Amino acid sequence: MHDFQYANGALHCESVPLEKIAQEVGTPFYCYSQNTLVRHFKVYEEAFKDVNHLICYAVKANSNLAIINELVKAGAGCDIVSGGELFRALKAGCDPKKIVYAGVGKTEEEIEYALKSGILMFNAESSQELFAIDAVAARLGLKAGVALRVNPDVDPKTHPYISTGLKKNKFGISIDGALEEYRLAAQMKNIQLIGVHQHIGSQITQVSPFVDAVERLLAFVEKLKGININIKYIDIGGGLGITYKDESPPLPAELAKEIVPQLKKSGCTIVMEPGRNIVGNAGVLVSRVLYTKKNEGKTFFVVDAGMNDLVRPAMYQAHQGIQPVDHAVADRPKLEADVVGPICESGDFLAKDRILPEFKKGELLAVMSAGAYGFSMASNYNSRRRVAEVLVKGSAYHVVRARETWEDLIRGEKTIG
Ligand SMILES: Cc1ncc(COP(=O)(O)O)c(C=O)c1O
């Protein structure tokens, strides 16, 4: 469910027509619905209410300050993977005691920043990282809360680039060797072992991989008890998928029904790290058709947004719905076409071989379900300015990130004379 609907023939975000924003802010722009965002978070809260839990929004999905802030106000913590994300989470008002920090390559500078900020826990991904955390904490005279990210070797049945819980992936510590790593960490004076973590992948559309992974994790927690390591937090990661096309992923409540009873028995607080599920369908990318053209009988709608603005189609062959902003366009005859951007790459498309109404030059289209891994993966490739981001709340909209300027493009650069 989301708040992008047609009213009086025009696509709206909540009560604001997207056409109005396009006129006033220009195109392309990302538009997010505050109501959708917060409702999705509350659905999670409700689904897991029978167990002590902490929902840490995965900042990487959409790291705009206003988005993080709306979720923080609703009660969320943050799941971060870099010093930059920590900076954003803190700026957005997140309580450091609700921040968990994953990632295979944390630098000592980042570890120090996180320790000084007083985050809840590091989700450590290797023994060398454990040594690094222990050393930095010792130097600062602090204790680091740590969970080890274990890799349960479960196939999440999603795109290979977003599978993270298989033995062959770079993430986490193999569940078979993890007990040894816990033994090692237990010897470290400045590490406090408080949790266990896993994250098996993204855009997961079935319950079974979660159930399998949770079962393996709980069996592991029992083994930890056997060596006198009693943890407080079980972090089950994020990964629940959304509907882009015709997927029907389980609702958070359906997932909770299958895993909460077992998790509850552990007596631990359950940490979750949803990203896409919260913000994916809360955002669209609005773009204007610059030109239409035919090559060898193939139709192209050339729009003013490209793969630098939304890389998912190029990177994961992902499907993003395309809807006209003016509903009357939908009634036109349909044809097979590609929606392509201005970037000098054949991979620069937002939709390929899609049956679409015949858009005309100057018309607006909305790329649906673009709220997650959209702007946060955007780049300046081809020296394109990153687009504006707009947050709608009811009948008002707010530009929560200004469109970049030409000057922004060269900030920090200089010639050598
Ligand atoms: C450690 C970790 N947690 C949470 C997430 C969020 O995943 P999703 O957006 O699929 O919920 C990711 C995404 O890759 C991740 O790497």
CSV table of C-alpha atoms and ligand atoms in Angstrom, one decimal:
chain,number,residue,atom,x,y,z
A,1,MET,CA,0.0,0.0,0.0
A,2,HIS,CA,1.2,3.4,-0.9
A,3,ASP,CA,0.0,7.0,-1.2
A,4,PHE,CA,0.6,7.5,-5.0
A,5,GLN,CA,-2.9,7.6,-6.5
A,6,TYR,CA,-4.7,9.3,-9.3
A,7,ALA,CA,-7.2,12.0,-8.4
A,8,ASN,CA,-9.0,14.1,-11.0
A,9,GLY,CA,-6.9,12.4,-13.7
A,10,ALA,CA,-3.6,13.4,-12.1
A,11,LEU,CA,-1.1,11.3,-10.2
A,12,HIS,CA,-0.8,12.6,-6.6
A,13,CYS,CA,1.5,11.9,-3.7
A,14,GLU,CA,-0.9,12.1,-0.8
A,15,SER,CA,-2.8,15.3,-1.7
A,16,VAL,CA,-0.2,17.0,-3.8
A,17,PRO,CA,-0.3,16.6,-7.6
A,18,LEU,CA,3.2,15.5,-8.9
A,19,GLU,CA,2.7,17.9,-11.8
A,20,LYS,CA,2.6,20.9,-9.4
A,21,ILE,CA,5.9,19.8,-7.9
A,22,ALA,CA,7.4,19.3,-11.4
A,23,GLN,CA,6.4,22.9,-12.3
A,24,GLU,CA,7.8,24.4,-9.1
A,25,VAL,CA,10.9,22.2,-8.5
A,26,GLY,CA,11.8,21.1,-12.0
A,27,THR,CA,12.5,17.5,-13.1
A,28,PRO,CA,13.8,15.0,-12.4
A,29,PHE,CA,13.0,14.7,-8.7
A,30,TYR,CA,12.4,12.0,-6.2
A,31,CYS,CA,9.1,12.3,-4.3
A,32,TYR,CA,8.5,10.5,-1.0
A,33,SER,CA,5.3,10.1,1.0
A,34,GLN,CA,5.7,10.7,4.7
A,35,ASN,CA,2.5,8.8,5.4
A,36,THR,CA,3.5,5.7,3.5
A,37,LEU,CA,6.9,5.7,5.2
A,38,VAL,CA,5.7,6.0,8.7
A,39,ARG,CA,2.8,3.6,8.1
A,40,HIS,CA,5.3,0.9,6.9
A,41,PHE,CA,7.4,1.4,10.0
A,42,LYS,CA,4.3,1.1,12.3
A,43,VAL,CA,3.3,-2.1,10.5
A,44,TYR,CA,6.6,-3.6,11.5
A,45,GLU,CA,6.2,-2.4,15.1
A,46,GLU,CA,2.8,-3.9,15.3
A,47,ALA,CA,3.9,-7.2,13.7
A,48,PHE,CA,6.6,-7.8,16.3
A,49,LYS,CA,4.8,-6.3,19.3
A,50,ASP,CA,4.7,-9.7,21.1
A,51,VAL,CA,8.5,-9.8,21.5
A,52,ASN,CA,11.0,-7.3,22.9
A,53,HIS,CA,12.3,-5.7,19.7
A,54,LEU,CA,14.2,-2.8,18.2
A,55,ILE,CA,13.7,-1.8,14.6
A,56,CYS,CA,16.8,-0.3,13.1
A,57,TYR,CA,16.0,1.3,9.8
A,58,ALA,CA,18.7,0.4,7.2
A,59,VAL,CA,19.9,3.8,6.3
A,60,LYS,CA,21.6,2.7,3.1
A,61,ALA,CA,18.1,2.2,1.5
A,62,ASN,CA,17.5,5.9,1.6
A,63,SER,CA,19.8,8.1,3.7
A,64,ASN,CA,18.1,11.5,3.3
A,65,LEU,CA,18.1,13.3,6.7
A,66,ALA,CA,14.4,14.0,6.5
A,67,ILE,CA,13.6,10.3,5.8
A,68,ILE,CA,15.7,9.1,8.7
A,69,ASN,CA,14.3,11.8,10.9
A,70,GLU,CA,10.6,10.8,10.2
A,71,LEU,CA,11.4,7.2,11.2
A,72,VAL,CA,13.4,8.2,14.2
A,73,LYS,CA,10.4,10.3,15.4
A,74,ALA,CA,8.3,7.3,15.0
A,75,GLY,CA,10.6,5.3,17.2
A,76,ALA,CA,13.2,3.7,14.9
A,77,GLY,CA,16.8,3.1,15.5
A,78,CYS,CA,19.3,2.9,12.6
A,79,ASP,CA,21.3,0.2,11.0
A,80,ILE,CA,24.5,1.8,9.5
A,81,VAL,CA,27.4,0.6,7.4
A,82,SER,CA,29.8,3.6,7.4
A,83,GLY,CA,31.0,6.6,9.3
A,84,GLY,CA,29.0,8.7,6.9
A,85,GLU,CA,25.8,6.9,7.7
A,86,LEU,CA,26.5,7.3,11.4
A,87,PHE,CA,26.9,11.0,10.9
A,88,ARG,CA,23.6,11.1,9.1
A,89,ALA,CA,21.8,9.0,11.7
A,90,LEU,CA,23.0,11.3,14.5
A,91,LYS,CA,22.2,14.4,12.6
A,92,ALA,CA,18.7,13.1,12.1
A,93,GLY,CA,18.3,12.7,15.9
A,94,CYS,CA,18.8,9.0,16.3
A,95,ASP,CA,19.6,7.8,19.8
A,96,PRO,CA,23.1,6.3,19.6
A,97,LYS,CA,21.9,3.5,21.8
A,98,LYS,CA,19.6,2.4,19.0
A,99,ILE,CA,22.4,2.3,16.4
A,100,VAL,CA,23.9,-1.0,15.1
A,101,TYR,CA,26.9,-0.9,12.8
A,102,ALA,CA,27.5,-3.6,10.1
A,103,GLY,CA,29.9,-3.8,7.1
A,104,VAL,CA,32.9,-5.8,6.2
A,105,GLY,CA,35.4,-2.9,6.0
A,106,LYS,CA,35.1,-0.6,9.0
A,107,THR,CA,38.2,1.6,9.3
A,108,GLU,CA,39.8,2.5,12.6
A,109,GLU,CA,38.6,6.1,12.2
A,110,GLU,CA,35.0,4.9,11.8
A,111,ILE,CA,35.3,2.5,14.7
A,112,GLU,CA,36.6,5.4,16.9
A,113,TYR,CA,33.8,7.6,15.8
A,114,ALA,CA,31.2,5.0,16.6
A,115,LEU,CA,32.7,4.2,20.0
A,116,LYS,CA,32.8,7.8,20.9
A,117,SER,CA,29.2,8.2,19.8
A,118,GLY,CA,28.2,5.4,22.1
A,119,ILE,CA,26.4,3.1,19.6
A,120,LEU,CA,24.6,0.0,20.8
A,121,MET,CA,26.7,-2.5,19.0
A,122,PHE,CA,29.1,-3.3,16.2
A,123,ASN,CA,28.1,-6.2,14.0
A,124,ALA,CA,31.6,-7.5,13.4
A,125,GLU,CA,32.3,-9.5,10.3
A,126,SER,CA,35.8,-11.0,10.8
A,127,SER,CA,38.4,-11.8,13.5
A,128,GLN,CA,40.7,-9.1,12.3
A,129,GLU,CA,37.9,-6.6,12.7
A,130,LEU,CA,37.4,-7.9,16.3
A,131,PHE,CA,41.0,-7.2,17.0
A,132,ALA,CA,40.7,-3.7,15.5
A,133,ILE,CA,37.6,-2.9,17.6
A,134,ASP,CA,39.2,-4.2,20.8
A,135,ALA,CA,42.4,-2.1,20.1
A,136,VAL,CA,40.6,1.1,19.4
A,137,ALA,CA,38.3,0.6,22.4
A,138,ALA,CA,41.3,0.0,24.7
A,139,ARG,CA,43.0,3.1,23.4
A,140,LEU,CA,39.9,5.1,24.2
A,141,GLY,CA,39.3,3.4,27.5
A,142,LEU,CA,35.9,2.2,26.4
A,143,LYS,CA,34.0,-1.1,26.1
A,144,ALA,CA,32.5,-2.0,22.7
A,145,GLY,CA,29.2,-3.8,22.5
A,146,VAL,CA,29.7,-6.4,19.8
A,147,ALA,CA,27.6,-9.0,17.9
A,148,LEU,CA,29.3,-11.3,15.3
A,149,ARG,CA,27.6,-11.4,12.0
A,150,VAL,CA,27.2,-15.1,11.2
A,151,ASN,CA,26.6,-16.4,7.8
A,152,PRO,CA,24.0,-19.1,8.1
A,153,ASP,CA,24.5,-20.4,4.5
A,154,VAL,CA,20.8,-20.0,3.5
A,155,ASP,CA,19.8,-19.2,-0.1
A,156,PRO,CA,17.5,-16.2,0.0
A,157,LYS,CA,16.3,-16.9,-3.6
A,158,THR,CA,16.9,-13.4,-4.8
A,159,HIS,CA,19.2,-11.6,-7.3
A,160,PRO,CA,22.8,-12.9,-6.8
A,161,TYR,CA,24.1,-9.4,-6.2
A,162,ILE,CA,21.8,-9.0,-3.2
A,163,SER,CA,22.3,-12.4,-1.7
A,164,THR,CA,24.5,-12.1,1.4
A,165,GLY,CA,23.9,-15.2,3.5
A,166,LEU,CA,25.6,-17.9,1.4
A,167,LYS,CA,29.0,-19.4,2.2
A,168,LYS,CA,30.5,-18.0,-1.0
A,169,ASN,CA,29.5,-14.3,-0.1
A,170,LYS,CA,32.0,-12.0,1.5
A,171,PHE,CA,29.7,-11.2,4.4
A,172,GLY,CA,29.8,-12.5,8.0
A,173,ILE,CA,31.6,-15.4,9.5
A,174,SER,CA,30.7,-18.9,8.5
A,175,ILE,CA,28.3,-20.3,11.1
A,176,ASP,CA,30.5,-23.4,11.4
A,177,GLY,CA,33.5,-21.3,12.5
A,178,ALA,CA,31.6,-18.7,14.4
A,179,LEU,CA,31.8,-20.4,17.8
A,180,GLU,CA,35.6,-20.2,17.7
A,181,GLU,CA,35.4,-16.5,16.9
A,182,TYR,CA,33.1,-15.9,19.9
A,183,ARG,CA,35.6,-17.8,22.1
A,184,LEU,CA,38.3,-15.5,20.7
A,185,ALA,CA,36.2,-12.4,21.3
A,186,ALA,CA,35.3,-13.4,24.8
A,187,GLN,CA,39.0,-13.1,25.7
A,188,MET,CA,39.2,-9.5,24.5
A,189,LYS,CA,39.1,-7.1,27.4
A,190,ASN,CA,37.4,-4.2,25.7
A,191,ILE,CA,34.8,-6.2,23.9
A,192,GLN,CA,31.5,-7.0,25.4
A,193,LEU,CA,29.7,-9.8,23.5
A,194,ILE,CA,26.1,-8.7,23.6
A,195,GLY,CA,24.6,-10.1,20.4
A,196,VAL,CA,24.5,-12.2,17.3
A,197,HIS,CA,23.7,-10.9,13.8
A,198,GLN,CA,22.7,-12.1,10.4
A,199,HIS,CA,21.4,-10.6,7.2
A,200,ILE,CA,20.8,-13.0,4.4
A,201,GLY,CA,19.9,-10.8,1.5
A,202,SER,CA,17.5,-8.3,0.0
A,203,GLN,CA,14.2,-8.3,-1.9
A,204,ILE,CA,13.3,-11.7,-0.4
A,205,THR,CA,9.8,-12.7,-1.3
A,206,GLN,CA,9.3,-15.9,0.7
A,207,VAL,CA,9.1,-16.6,4.4
A,208,SER,CA,11.1,-19.9,4.2
A,209,PRO,CA,14.6,-18.5,3.9
A,210,PHE,CA,14.0,-16.3,7.0
A,211,VAL,CA,12.6,-19.3,8.9
A,212,ASP,CA,15.6,-21.5,8.0
A,213,ALA,CA,18.1,-18.7,8.9
A,214,VAL,CA,16.4,-18.0,12.2
A,215,GLU,CA,16.3,-21.7,13.1
A,216,ARG,CA,20.1,-21.9,12.4
A,217,LEU,CA,20.7,-18.8,14.4
A,218,LEU,CA,18.8,-20.0,17.4
A,219,ALA,CA,20.6,-23.3,17.4
A,220,PHE,CA,23.8,-21.3,17.4
A,221,VAL,CA,22.6,-19.1,20.3
A,222,GLU,CA,22.2,-22.4,22.3
A,223,LYS,CA,25.7,-23.4,21.4
A,224,LEU,CA,26.9,-20.0,22.7
A,225,LYS,CA,25.1,-20.7,26.0
A,226,GLY,CA,27.0,-24.0,26.2
A,227,ILE,CA,30.3,-22.0,26.3
A,228,ASN,CA,28.9,-19.5,28.8
A,229,ILE,CA,28.2,-16.7,26.4
A,230,ASN,CA,24.8,-15.3,27.0
A,231,ILE,CA,23.8,-12.7,24.6
A,232,LYS,CA,21.0,-10.0,24.8
A,233,TYR,CA,20.3,-9.2,21.2
A,234,ILE,CA,19.5,-11.4,18.2
A,235,ASP,CA,19.7,-9.2,15.1
A,236,ILE,CA,18.0,-10.9,12.2
A,237,GLY,CA,18.8,-8.2,9.6
A,238,GLY,CA,16.5,-6.9,6.9
A,239,GLY,CA,15.7,-8.2,3.5
A,240,LEU,CA,11.9,-8.5,3.3
A,241,GLY,CA,10.9,-7.7,-0.3
A,242,ILE,CA,8.3,-5.4,-1.9
A,243,THR,CA,6.1,-5.5,-4.9
A,244,TYR,CA,7.8,-4.0,-7.9
A,245,LYS,CA,5.8,-5.9,-10.5
A,246,ASP,CA,3.9,-9.1,-9.6
A,247,GLU,CA,5.8,-10.3,-6.6
A,248,SER,CA,3.7,-11.0,-3.5
A,249,PRO,CA,6.2,-10.9,-0.6
A,250,PRO,CA,4.9,-11.8,2.8
A,251,LEU,CA,3.7,-9.0,5.0
A,252,PRO,CA,5.8,-8.2,8.1
A,253,ALA,CA,2.9,-9.8,10.1
A,254,GLU,CA,3.1,-13.0,8.1
A,255,LEU,CA,6.9,-13.2,8.7
A,256,ALA,CA,6.4,-12.4,12.4
A,257,LYS,CA,3.9,-15.2,12.8
A,258,GLU,CA,6.4,-17.7,11.6
A,259,ILE,CA,9.5,-16.6,13.5
A,260,VAL,CA,8.3,-14.7,16.7
A,261,PRO,CA,7.3,-17.8,18.7
A,262,GLN,CA,10.8,-19.3,18.4
A,263,LEU,CA,12.6,-16.0,18.9
A,264,LYS,CA,10.5,-15.2,22.0
A,265,LYS,CA,11.7,-18.3,23.7
A,266,SER,CA,15.3,-17.0,23.5
A,267,GLY,CA,14.4,-14.2,26.0
A,268,CYS,CA,16.5,-11.9,23.8
A,269,THR,CA,15.6,-8.5,22.3
A,270,ILE,CA,15.1,-9.0,18.6
A,271,VAL,CA,16.8,-6.4,16.3
A,272,MET,CA,15.6,-6.0,12.7
A,273,GLU,CA,17.1,-3.9,9.9
A,274,PRO,CA,14.4,-3.3,7.3
A,275,GLY,CA,15.2,-0.9,4.5
A,276,ARG,CA,13.5,-1.5,1.3
A,277,ASN,CA,10.3,-2.7,2.9
A,278,ILE,CA,9.9,0.6,4.7
A,279,VAL,CA,10.9,3.1,2.0
A,280,GLY,CA,10.8,1.3,-1.4
A,281,ASN,CA,7.1,1.9,-2.2
A,282,ALA,CA,7.1,5.3,-0.4
A,283,GLY,CA,9.0,7.0,-3.2
A,284,VAL,CA,8.8,7.6,-7.0
A,285,LEU,CA,11.2,9.3,-9.4
A,286,VAL,CA,9.4,11.8,-11.6
A,287,SER,CA,11.0,12.5,-15.0
A,288,ARG,CA,10.1,14.4,-18.2
A,289,VAL,CA,10.1,12.9,-21.7
A,290,LEU,CA,12.7,14.9,-23.6
A,291,TYR,CA,12.4,13.2,-27.0
A,292,THR,CA,10.8,10.2,-28.5
A,293,LYS,CA,12.6,8.3,-31.3
A,294,LYS,CA,12.4,5.2,-33.3
A,295,ASN,CA,15.5,3.1,-34.4
A,296,GLU,CA,15.0,0.1,-36.6
A,297,GLY,CA,11.3,0.1,-35.6
A,298,LYS,CA,12.1,0.2,-31.9
A,299,THR,CA,10.6,3.1,-29.9
A,300,PHE,CA,12.6,5.0,-27.3
A,301,PHE,CA,11.3,7.5,-24.8
A,302,VAL,CA,14.3,9.6,-23.9
A,303,VAL,CA,13.7,11.0,-20.4
A,304,ASP,CA,15.7,13.5,-18.3
A,305,ALA,CA,16.5,10.9,-15.6
A,306,GLY,CA,19.2,8.3,-16.2
A,307,MET,CA,21.0,5.3,-14.6
A,308,ASN,CA,23.0,7.8,-12.5
A,309,ASP,CA,19.8,8.8,-10.8
A,310,LEU,CA,18.3,5.3,-10.5
A,311,VAL,CA,20.8,2.5,-11.2
A,312,ARG,CA,18.6,-0.5,-10.2
A,313,PRO,CA,17.4,-1.4,-13.8
A,314,ALA,CA,20.9,-1.2,-15.2
A,315,MET,CA,22.6,-2.9,-12.2
A,316,TYR,CA,20.1,-5.7,-11.2
A,317,GLN,CA,17.9,-5.8,-14.4
A,318,ALA,CA,15.3,-4.6,-11.9
A,319,HIS,CA,11.7,-3.9,-13.0
A,320,GLN,CA,10.4,-0.5,-12.0
A,321,GLY,CA,6.8,0.3,-12.9
A,322,ILE,CA,6.2,3.3,-15.2
A,323,GLN,CA,3.1,5.4,-14.9
A,324,PRO,CA,2.0,8.6,-16.6
A,325,VAL,CA,1.5,11.6,-14.4
A,326,ASP,CA,-1.4,12.6,-16.5
A,327,HIS,CA,-3.9,9.7,-16.4
A,328,ALA,CA,-5.2,10.6,-19.9
A,329,VAL,CA,-2.0,9.3,-21.4
A,330,ALA,CA,-2.8,5.8,-20.1
A,331,ASP,CA,-5.8,5.7,-22.5
A,332,ARG,CA,-3.6,6.1,-25.6
A,333,PRO,CA,-2.7,3.1,-27.8
A,334,LYS,CA,0.1,1.0,-26.3
A,335,LEU,CA,3.4,0.1,-27.9
A,336,GLU,CA,6.6,-1.7,-26.9
A,337,ALA,CA,9.2,0.8,-25.9
A,338,ASP,CA,12.3,1.4,-23.8
A,339,VAL,CA,12.5,4.3,-21.4
A,340,VAL,CA,16.1,5.5,-21.6
A,341,GLY,CA,18.2,8.2,-20.0
A,342,PRO,CA,20.7,10.7,-21.4
A,343,ILE,CA,23.8,8.8,-20.2
A,344,CYS,CA,26.3,7.5,-22.8
A,345,GLU,CA,25.8,3.8,-21.9
A,346,SER,CA,23.6,1.2,-23.6
A,347,GLY,CA,22.8,0.0,-20.1
A,348,ASP,CA,21.2,3.4,-19.3
A,349,PHE,CA,17.5,2.5,-19.2
A,350,LEU,CA,14.7,2.7,-16.7
A,351,ALA,CA,12.5,0.3,-18.5
A,352,LYS,CA,13.2,-2.1,-21.4
A,353,ASP,CA,10.8,-3.8,-23.9
A,354,ARG,CA,7.9,-2.5,-21.9
A,355,ILE,CA,4.3,-2.1,-23.2
A,356,LEU,CA,3.6,1.5,-22.6
A,357,PRO,CA,1.2,4.2,-23.8
A,358,GLU,CA,2.6,6.5,-26.4
A,359,PHE,CA,4.2,9.3,-24.4
A,360,LYS,CA,4.8,12.6,-26.2
A,361,LYS,CA,7.7,15.0,-25.8
A,362,GLY,CA,7.4,17.1,-22.7
A,363,GLU,CA,5.1,14.7,-20.7
A,364,LEU,CA,5.8,13.5,-17.2
A,365,LEU,CA,6.2,9.9,-16.1
A,366,ALA,CA,6.7,8.4,-12.7
A,367,VAL,CA,9.1,5.6,-12.1
A,368,MET,CA,7.3,3.7,-9.3
A,369,SER,CA,8.8,2.0,-6.2
A,370,ALA,CA,11.9,4.1,-6.4
A,371,GLY,CA,12.2,5.1,-2.7
A,372,ALA,CA,14.8,2.5,-1.8
A,373,TYR,CA,18.3,2.2,-3.3
A,374,GLY,CA,17.3,5.1,-5.7
A,375,PHE,CA,18.8,8.4,-4.6
A,376,SER,CA,21.1,6.6,-2.1
A,377,MET,CA,22.9,4.9,-5.1
A,378,ALA,CA,22.8,7.9,-7.4
A,379,SER,CA,26.1,9.3,-8.8
A,380,ASN,CA,27.3,12.3,-10.8
A,381,TYR,CA,28.3,10.1,-13.7
A,382,ASN,CA,28.4,12.1,-17.0
A,383,SER,CA,28.7,15.1,-14.7
A,384,ARG,CA,25.0,15.1,-14.1
A,385,ARG,CA,23.8,17.0,-11.0
A,386,ARG,CA,22.0,14.8,-8.5
A,387,VAL,CA,18.3,15.5,-8.5
A,388,ALA,CA,16.1,17.2,-5.9
A,389,GLU,CA,14.3,15.1,-3.3
A,390,VAL,CA,10.9,16.1,-2.0
A,391,LEU,CA,8.9,14.9,1.0
A,392,VAL,CA,5.1,15.2,0.9
A,393,LYS,CA,3.1,15.3,4.1
A,394,GLY,CA,-0.6,15.7,3.5
A,395,SER,CA,-1.2,18.7,1.3
A,396,ALA,CA,2.3,20.2,1.7
A,397,TYR,CA,5.6,19.3,0.1
A,398,HIS,CA,9.1,20.1,1.3
A,399,VAL,CA,12.3,20.1,-0.8
A,400,VAL,CA,14.4,17.9,1.6
A,401,ARG,CA,17.4,18.0,-0.7
A,402,ALA,CA,18.0,20.7,-3.2
A,403,ARG,CA,19.0,19.9,-6.8
A,404,GLU,CA,22.7,20.1,-7.1
A,405,THR,CA,24.2,23.0,-9.0
A,406,TRP,CA,27.0,23.1,-11.5
A,407,GLU,CA,29.3,24.4,-8.8
A,408,ASP,CA,28.4,21.4,-6.6
A,409,LEU,CA,29.9,19.3,-9.4
A,410,ILE,CA,33.4,20.7,-9.0
A,411,ARG,CA,33.4,21.3,-5.2
A,412,GLY,CA,36.9,20.3,-3.9
A,413,GLU,CA,38.5,20.1,-7.4
A,414,LYS,CA,41.3,22.3,-8.7
A,415,THR,CA,43.6,22.5,-11.7
A,416,ILE,CA,47.3,22.4,-11.1
A,417,GLY,CA,48.2,25.5,-13.0
B,1,LIG,C1,23.5,-5.6,7.1
B,1,LIG,C2,22.3,-5.1,6.3
B,1,LIG,N1,21.1,-4.9,7.0
B,1,LIG,C3,20.0,-4.5,6.4
B,1,LIG,C4,19.9,-4.3,5.1
B,1,LIG,C5,18.7,-3.8,4.4
B,1,LIG,O1,18.1,-4.7,3.5
B,1,LIG,P1,16.7,-4.4,2.9
B,1,LIG,O2,16.7,-3.1,2.3
B,1,LIG,O3,16.5,-5.5,1.9
B,1,LIG,O4,15.7,-4.6,4.0
B,1,LIG,C6,21.1,-4.6,4.3
B,1,LIG,C7,21.0,-4.4,2.8
B,1,LIG,O5,21.8,-4.8,2.1
B,1,LIG,C8,22.3,-5.0,4.9
B,1,LIG,O6,23.4,-5.2,4.2
